[in-house]
Tab-separated table of C-alpha atoms in Angstrom:
chain	number	residue	atom	x	y	z
A	1	MET	CA	164.980	-2.228	-37.126
A	2	ARG	CA	163.786	1.025	-35.985
A	3	GLN	CA	159.420	-0.103	-34.581
A	4	SER	CA	157.013	2.433	-36.462
A	5	ILE	CA	154.863	4.379	-33.716
A	6	GLU	CA	152.233	2.153	-35.016
A	7	GLU	CA	153.871	-0.673	-34.172
A	8	ARG	CA	154.896	-0.026	-30.681
A	9	LYS	CA	151.214	0.405	-30.088
A	10	VAL	CA	150.115	-2.915	-31.517
A	11	ALA	CA	152.803	-4.586	-29.156
A	12	SER	CA	151.541	-2.854	-26.259
A	13	LEU	CA	148.146	-3.313	-27.074
A	14	ALA	CA	148.909	-7.177	-27.746
A	15	ARG	CA	150.628	-7.641	-25.025
A	16	GLN	CA	147.430	-6.041	-22.667
A	17	TYR	CA	144.910	-8.245	-24.206
A	18	GLN	CA	146.412	-11.157	-23.711
A	19	GLU	CA	147.489	-9.851	-20.113
A	20	ARG	CA	143.259	-9.685	-20.053
A	21	GLY	CA	142.546	-13.377	-21.331
A	22	TYR	CA	142.175	-12.646	-24.848
A	23	THR	CA	143.610	-14.877	-27.687
A	24	VAL	CA	145.677	-12.530	-29.517
A	25	LEU	CA	146.276	-12.885	-33.418
A	26	ALA	CA	148.754	-9.582	-34.333
A	27	ASN	CA	150.948	-8.605	-37.106
A	28	LEU	CA	153.941	-9.075	-35.440
A	29	LYS	CA	156.354	-12.084	-34.641
A	30	GLY	CA	155.364	-14.611	-32.265
A	31	TYR	CA	151.495	-14.288	-32.805
A	32	GLY	CA	149.004	-16.005	-35.335
A	33	ARG	CA	148.513	-13.361	-38.426
A	34	PRO	CA	144.537	-12.163	-38.421
A	35	GLU	CA	142.236	-13.111	-40.891
A	36	ALA	CA	141.664	-11.126	-43.777
A	37	ILE	CA	138.410	-8.980	-42.995
A	38	GLY	CA	135.809	-7.622	-45.731
A	39	GLY	CA	139.485	-7.486	-47.968
A	40	PHE	CA	141.428	-5.905	-45.375
A	41	ALA	CA	143.653	-7.464	-42.929
A	42	PRO	CA	143.280	-5.632	-39.302
A	43	ASP	CA	146.398	-5.392	-37.029
A	44	LEU	CA	144.921	-7.217	-34.561
A	45	ILE	CA	142.031	-9.318	-33.532
A	46	VAL	CA	141.461	-9.756	-30.235
A	47	GLN	CA	138.846	-12.566	-28.817
A	48	ARG	CA	137.549	-13.511	-25.666
A	49	GLY	CA	134.206	-15.908	-25.255
A	50	ASP	CA	131.756	-14.429	-27.694
A	51	GLU	CA	133.510	-11.073	-27.904
A	52	LYS	CA	135.799	-10.593	-30.980
A	53	ILE	CA	137.365	-7.309	-31.893
A	54	VAL	CA	139.176	-6.429	-34.835
A	55	ILE	CA	141.336	-3.126	-34.024
A	56	GLU	CA	143.552	-1.314	-36.156
A	57	VAL	CA	146.254	0.952	-35.108
A	58	VAL	CA	146.592	4.710	-37.420
A	59	SER	CA	148.871	7.840	-36.866
A	60	SER	CA	147.637	11.117	-38.458
A	61	MET	CA	150.478	10.196	-40.565
A	62	SER	CA	149.103	7.032	-41.963
A	63	MET	CA	144.822	7.156	-41.385
A	64	LYS	CA	144.536	8.960	-44.504
A	65	GLY	CA	145.872	6.329	-46.765
A	66	GLN	CA	144.122	3.825	-44.583
A	67	GLN	CA	140.266	5.453	-44.496
A	68	HIS	CA	138.926	2.637	-47.289
A	69	ALA	CA	140.178	-0.452	-44.736
A	70	ILE	CA	139.438	1.512	-42.190
A	71	ILE	CA	135.562	2.317	-43.340
A	72	GLU	CA	135.387	-1.555	-44.255
A	73	LEU	CA	136.673	-2.841	-41.130
A	74	ALA	CA	134.417	-0.777	-39.420
A	75	ARG	CA	131.223	-1.417	-41.510
A	76	HIS	CA	131.817	-5.527	-41.346
A	77	ALA	CA	132.495	-5.766	-37.836
A	78	ALA	CA	128.914	-3.571	-37.707
A	79	THR	CA	127.187	-6.277	-39.733
A	80	GLU	CA	128.783	-9.193	-37.512
A	81	LYS	CA	127.153	-10.418	-34.288
A	82	GLY	CA	129.615	-10.330	-31.804
A	83	MET	CA	131.848	-8.559	-33.540
A	84	ARG	CA	133.503	-4.982	-32.593
A	85	PHE	CA	135.374	-2.286	-34.334
A	86	ASP	CA	138.106	-0.366	-32.537
A	87	LEU	CA	140.237	2.013	-33.786
A	88	VAL	CA	143.039	3.475	-31.773
A	89	VAL	CA	144.884	6.700	-33.064
A	90	THR	CA	148.097	6.987	-31.648
A	91	ASN	CA	150.760	9.935	-32.086
A	92	PRO	CA	154.381	11.111	-31.092
A	93	ARG	CA	153.922	13.450	-27.513
A	94	PRO	CA	154.333	17.060	-28.366
A	95	THR	CA	158.243	18.073	-27.390
A	96	LYS	CA	158.613	20.754	-25.224
A	97	ASN	CA	158.693	23.590	-28.153
A	98	GLU	CA	155.585	21.956	-29.632
A	99	ARG	CA	153.812	22.958	-26.071
A	100	ALA	CA	155.586	26.384	-25.663
A	101	ARG	CA	154.375	27.109	-29.285
A	102	ARG	CA	151.314	26.274	-28.375
A	103	ALA	CA	150.325	28.017	-25.212
A	104	ASP	CA	152.795	31.102	-27.154
A	105	ARG	CA	149.549	31.381	-29.987
A	106	GLN	CA	146.724	30.471	-26.965
A	107	LEU	CA	148.450	33.711	-25.734
A	108	ARG	CA	148.148	35.667	-28.424
A	109	ARG	CA	144.629	35.117	-29.542
A	110	LEU	CA	143.585	35.274	-25.590
A	111	GLU	CA	145.309	39.330	-25.814
A	112	SER	CA	143.749	39.638	-28.956
A	113	SER	CA	140.360	39.030	-27.896
A	114	LEU	CA	140.971	41.341	-25.043
A	115	LEU	CA	142.015	43.995	-27.404
A	116	SER	CA	138.973	43.544	-29.571
A	117	ASN	CA	136.512	43.867	-26.573
A	118	LEU	CA	138.209	46.696	-25.250
A	119	ASP	CA	137.010	48.377	-29.055
A	120	LEU	CA	133.932	47.232	-28.653
A	121	SER	CA	133.822	48.484	-24.807
A	122	ALA	CA	134.686	52.157	-26.226
A	123	GLU	CA	132.057	51.774	-28.807
A	124	ASN	CA	129.461	51.049	-26.367
A	125	ARG	CA	130.778	53.591	-23.284
A	126	GLN	CA	130.508	50.886	-21.372
A	127	LEU	CA	133.427	52.485	-18.801
A	128	VAL	CA	133.910	49.565	-16.385
A	129	SER	CA	134.369	46.772	-18.759
A	130	PHE	CA	137.150	49.187	-20.390
A	131	PHE	CA	139.374	50.027	-18.011
A	132	ILE	CA	138.990	46.289	-16.174
A	133	LEU	CA	139.973	45.443	-19.925
A	134	ALA	CA	142.700	48.042	-20.024
A	135	GLY	CA	143.618	47.230	-16.620
A	136	VAL	CA	144.114	43.627	-17.576
A	137	VAL	CA	146.234	44.147	-20.973
A	138	VAL	CA	148.794	46.577	-19.210
A	139	GLU	CA	148.711	44.840	-15.653
A	140	HIS	CA	150.177	41.719	-17.893
A	141	LEU	CA	152.330	44.010	-19.743
A	142	VAL	CA	154.033	45.259	-16.958
A	143	LEU	CA	154.487	41.527	-15.378
A	144	GLY	CA	155.463	39.734	-18.916
A	145	LEU	CA	158.838	42.914	-18.907
A	146	TRP	CA	159.367	41.973	-15.281
A	147	ASP	CA	159.504	38.353	-15.626
A	148	GLU	CA	161.798	39.135	-18.946
A	149	HIS	CA	164.316	42.191	-17.213
A	150	VAL	CA	163.773	41.277	-13.555
A	151	GLY	CA	162.297	37.380	-12.153
A	152	GLU	CA	159.377	36.090	-11.653
A	153	PRO	CA	156.562	38.591	-10.072
A	154	THR	CA	155.594	37.555	-7.007
A	155	SER	CA	151.629	37.519	-7.005
A	156	GLY	CA	149.610	40.670	-5.828
A	157	SER	CA	152.414	43.020	-7.132
A	158	ASP	CA	151.484	46.373	-7.681
A	159	PRO	CA	152.064	47.283	-11.428
A	160	VAL	CA	152.315	50.592	-11.115
A	161	LYS	CA	155.170	49.675	-8.376
A	162	LEU	CA	156.686	47.345	-10.839
A	163	ALA	CA	156.646	50.009	-13.526
A	164	SER	CA	158.218	52.666	-11.714
A	165	LEU	CA	161.217	49.921	-10.819
A	166	LEU	CA	161.011	49.434	-14.659
A	167	LEU	CA	161.632	52.814	-15.190
A	168	ASP	CA	164.723	53.142	-12.932
A	169	ARG	CA	166.043	49.934	-14.554
A	170	LYS	CA	165.296	52.237	-18.338
A	171	VAL	CA	163.171	49.597	-19.481
A	172	ILE	CA	160.618	51.732	-20.274
A	173	SER	CA	160.269	55.358	-20.768
A	174	SER	CA	159.172	57.952	-18.561
A	175	SER	CA	156.035	58.143	-20.952
A	176	ALA	CA	155.016	55.130	-21.031
A	177	PHE	CA	155.265	54.977	-17.385
A	178	ASN	CA	153.040	58.233	-17.444
A	179	PHE	CA	150.663	56.329	-18.965
A	180	ILE	CA	150.145	53.434	-17.135
A	181	ASN	CA	150.618	55.172	-13.989
A	182	GLU	CA	147.032	57.153	-15.392
A	183	LEU	CA	145.384	54.534	-16.994
A	184	TRP	CA	145.888	52.938	-13.746
A	185	ARG	CA	144.728	55.531	-11.469
A	186	LEU	CA	141.444	55.474	-14.303
A	187	ARG	CA	140.744	51.848	-13.441
A	188	ASN	CA	140.637	51.938	-9.593
A	189	GLU	CA	138.281	54.758	-10.068
A	190	ALA	CA	136.619	52.723	-12.139
A	191	VAL	CA	136.485	49.480	-10.368
A	192	HIS	CA	135.680	51.510	-7.062
A	193	GLY	CA	132.069	52.998	-8.853
A	194	SER	CA	133.391	56.345	-9.741
A	195	PRO	CA	134.465	56.884	-13.100
A	196	GLU	CA	134.713	60.045	-14.729
A	197	PRO	CA	132.461	60.148	-17.690
A	198	ARG	CA	134.105	59.433	-20.958
A	199	GLY	CA	133.663	60.299	-25.089
A	200	PRO	CA	134.057	57.102	-27.321
A	201	GLY	CA	137.030	59.504	-28.898
A	202	GLN	CA	138.504	59.759	-25.625
A	203	LEU	CA	138.051	55.552	-25.062
A	204	ARG	CA	139.041	55.018	-28.558
A	205	GLU	CA	142.675	57.138	-28.004
A	206	LEU	CA	143.229	55.655	-24.539
A	207	SER	CA	142.669	52.441	-26.468
A	208	SER	CA	144.769	52.932	-29.117
A	209	LYS	CA	147.712	54.128	-26.982
A	210	VAL	CA	147.151	50.496	-25.271
A	211	LYS	CA	147.086	48.663	-28.589
A	212	ASN	CA	150.606	50.979	-29.092
A	213	LEU	CA	151.794	49.909	-25.307
A	214	ALA	CA	151.083	45.875	-26.478
A	215	ALA	CA	152.529	45.898	-29.884
A	216	SER	CA	155.925	47.312	-28.360
A	217	TYR	CA	155.923	44.551	-25.496
A	218	ALA	CA	155.364	42.166	-28.730
A	219	LYS	CA	157.968	43.433	-30.285
A	220	VAL	CA	160.761	43.139	-27.423
A	221	THR	CA	159.854	39.787	-26.820
A	222	ASP	CA	159.420	38.643	-30.370
A	223	GLU	CA	163.408	40.046	-30.993
A	224	ARG	CA	164.402	37.768	-28.448
A	225	PRO	CA	166.696	35.093	-29.521
B	1	MET	CA	120.819	4.858	-30.482
B	2	ALA	CA	121.387	6.966	-33.496
B	3	ASN	CA	124.489	8.890	-34.239
B	4	PHE	CA	125.808	11.395	-37.258
B	5	VAL	CA	129.158	13.160	-38.062
B	6	VAL	CA	128.186	16.746	-39.193
B	7	LYS	CA	132.064	17.689	-41.023
B	8	GLY	CA	133.584	21.015	-40.705
B	9	ARG	CA	134.351	23.417	-37.762
B	10	PRO	CA	130.938	23.663	-35.743
B	11	ALA	CA	129.784	27.277	-34.822
B	12	SER	CA	129.459	28.626	-31.572
B	13	VAL	CA	126.972	31.067	-29.678
B	14	GLN	CA	129.415	33.581	-30.483
B	15	SER	CA	129.705	33.347	-34.371
B	16	SER	CA	128.065	35.145	-36.269
B	17	HIS	CA	124.361	34.896	-37.907
B	18	GLY	CA	124.933	34.196	-40.919
B	19	ASN	CA	127.874	31.186	-39.553
B	20	LYS	CA	124.863	29.243	-37.485
B	21	VAL	CA	122.467	29.355	-40.333
B	22	ASN	CA	125.257	27.219	-42.418
B	23	TRP	CA	125.898	25.506	-39.184
B	24	THR	CA	122.254	24.781	-38.335
B	25	SER	CA	121.165	23.875	-42.089
B	26	LYS	CA	123.999	21.048	-41.487
B	27	VAL	CA	123.409	19.808	-38.658
B	28	ARG	CA	119.885	19.488	-39.864
B	29	SER	CA	121.046	18.013	-43.186
B	30	ALA	CA	122.921	14.939	-41.477
B	31	ALA	CA	120.292	14.454	-39.004
B	32	ALA	CA	117.701	13.930	-41.288
B	33	ALA	CA	119.677	11.359	-42.704
B	34	LYS	CA	119.115	9.085	-39.669
B	35	PHE	CA	116.229	9.838	-38.276
B	36	SER	CA	112.686	9.262	-39.781
B	37	SER	CA	110.686	11.159	-37.468
B	38	PRO	CA	111.504	13.071	-33.982
B	39	LEU	CA	112.043	10.888	-31.251
B	40	ASN	CA	109.025	11.423	-28.264
B	41	GLY	CA	110.863	10.388	-25.045
B	42	ASN	CA	111.843	12.584	-22.347
B	43	ASP	CA	114.968	11.396	-20.747
B	44	LEU	CA	117.059	11.812	-24.231
B	45	ARG	CA	120.844	12.411	-24.203
B	46	ILE	CA	122.905	14.187	-26.416
B	47	ARG	CA	126.741	13.543	-26.317
B	48	ILE	CA	128.001	16.224	-29.006
B	49	THR	CA	132.528	15.562	-29.560
B	50	PHE	CA	134.369	17.979	-31.800
B	51	PHE	CA	137.365	16.786	-33.331
B	52	TYR	CA	139.837	19.604	-34.113
B	53	ASN	CA	142.826	20.068	-35.553
B	54	THR	CA	142.892	23.334	-34.031
B	55	LEU	CA	142.022	23.928	-30.640
B	56	PRO	CA	139.114	26.020	-30.571
B	57	ASP	CA	139.089	29.506	-28.753
B	58	PHE	CA	135.729	29.038	-27.971
B	59	ASP	CA	134.174	27.118	-25.054
B	60	THR	CA	132.758	23.228	-25.814
B	61	ASP	CA	129.507	24.387	-24.337
B	62	ASN	CA	128.705	27.084	-26.448
B	63	VAL	CA	129.330	24.403	-29.726
B	64	SER	CA	126.528	22.657	-28.098
B	65	LYS	CA	123.505	24.866	-27.597
B	66	PRO	CA	123.465	25.790	-31.265
B	67	ILE	CA	123.685	22.243	-32.252
B	68	CYS	CA	120.731	21.039	-29.788
B	69	ASP	CA	118.909	24.311	-31.595
B	70	ALA	CA	119.406	22.946	-34.570
B	71	LEU	CA	117.755	19.408	-33.518
B	72	ASN	CA	114.811	20.523	-32.810
B	73	GLY	CA	112.178	19.030	-35.057
B	74	VAL	CA	114.455	16.349	-35.959
B	75	ALA	CA	115.803	14.592	-34.181
B	76	TYR	CA	112.982	15.716	-30.986
B	77	ILE	CA	110.724	17.579	-30.966
B	78	ASP	CA	111.820	19.673	-28.499
B	79	ASP	CA	115.088	20.349	-26.616
B	80	HIS	CA	113.106	20.648	-23.514
B	81	GLN	CA	113.356	16.700	-24.335
B	82	LEU	CA	116.911	16.416	-23.443
B	83	GLY	CA	117.832	15.213	-19.775
B	84	ALA	CA	121.549	15.309	-20.459
B	85	ARG	CA	123.995	17.639	-22.447
B	86	LEU	CA	127.020	16.256	-22.638
B	87	ALA	CA	130.148	18.163	-24.391
B	88	TYR	CA	133.756	16.916	-25.567
B	89	ARG	CA	136.305	17.776	-27.828
B	90	LYS	CA	139.092	16.009	-28.848
B	91	ASN	CA	142.430	16.853	-30.648
B	92	ILE	CA	142.226	14.600	-34.100
B	93	ASN	CA	146.250	14.055	-33.942
B	94	GLY	CA	146.286	13.183	-30.424
B	95	SER	CA	146.345	9.574	-29.107
B	96	TYR	CA	143.038	7.699	-28.483
B	97	HIS	CA	140.952	4.480	-28.645
B	98	ILE	CA	137.484	4.591	-29.854
B	99	GLU	CA	135.498	1.257	-28.573
B	100	GLY	CA	132.774	-0.241	-31.580
B	101	ALA	CA	133.996	2.711	-34.168
B	102	ASN	CA	131.316	2.846	-36.740
B	103	PRO	CA	132.359	3.501	-40.403
B	104	ASP	CA	130.580	7.186	-40.608
B	105	LEU	CA	132.817	8.200	-37.404
B	106	ALA	CA	136.387	5.574	-38.526
B	107	GLY	CA	136.304	7.515	-41.631
B	108	ALA	CA	135.915	11.138	-40.482
B	109	ILE	CA	138.596	10.094	-38.030
B	110	ALA	CA	140.817	8.489	-41.211
B	111	GLU	CA	139.919	11.703	-43.034
B	112	GLY	CA	141.925	13.444	-40.310
B	113	GLU	CA	139.172	17.282	-41.053
B	114	ASP	CA	137.351	18.930	-38.322
B	115	PHE	CA	134.307	17.283	-37.367
B	116	VAL	CA	131.543	16.798	-34.841
B	117	TYR	CA	130.383	13.482	-33.967
B	118	ILE	CA	126.746	13.650	-32.178
B	119	GLU	CA	124.890	10.513	-30.308
B	120	VAL	CA	121.346	11.234	-29.268
B	121	ASP	CA	120.192	8.009	-26.858
B	122	GLN	CA	117.370	7.565	-24.494
B	123	THR	CA	118.726	8.019	-20.875
B	124	ASP	CA	118.179	4.494	-18.739
B	125	ALA	CA	115.664	5.506	-15.602
B	126	THR	CA	117.505	4.303	-13.629
B	127	GLU	CA	120.543	5.524	-15.008
B	128	ALA	CA	119.291	8.880	-15.055
B	129	GLY	CA	118.475	8.458	-11.097
B	130	THR	CA	121.567	7.450	-9.869
B	131	LEU	CA	124.189	10.454	-9.028
């Protein structure tokens, strides 16, 4: 019969404590049964000298149903001299797909934060931070497109050069290329300390173009099987 | 050592004013149940652990500041008394072993909702001097 994740953990803890010289009582074949404490029988009771540890093993699926028992075991251990209550939470490791989905969500949060800070910089006419943020978004879009259509970009790749090659491969339109080229020029100007003065209206327009480009790129990748 | 649980998702330094006010009030009322008067020592240590369901998009350090401020006048007179401020985050649905779990902490974990666990104690003078 297949063991639950909690049963596997109880067995592994029983072995570990036994190897460390503890007397182990566990809800397992081959071990003495732990006595009820405060009306509840824990998964394990391990003892060595004056030290007595009461252990309950739960998973995300089981912990809510065991809440009352867990609290009672902890309460009882807190009042008993030499007794300690350990709570062990065990859950399956996330699969590769789950990890990938998490990483994707994290990237989307980062993108959303970058874009909202872009708006903030436009409103406050903070030219340097505006163009640096816009540059980061556009650079990563270009690198992402390159990664998707050509292969992993080498570090330090010039985004305008890559955009030009993407234009040759018809991955991006000429208007998208022109925008990227112009934005990168403005970004370099801002980084090197001589940004052209621009009003909030012009910055808002640029910000909206950056967002449209980001949205188009997200659409392309989302549509992939 | 005093420890207590504050249920809910914590406010960070960047949270809105309203969010921070609500969170401060929750922290203060949870602490008030554990501290009859503010601690006096000058080598206090605070350990803050945020148990979360969804990975927060804020830095753990940014969670500790509003909590330390909220505890002024309740857990200690002023947060200048803190010699050490430790902040952690833990996925409530991960795998971990809590040694010596008290009923409040064990109950909050079993509930499975976001919460913050706060421990305040006096650091050992010898420990404080050890690098």
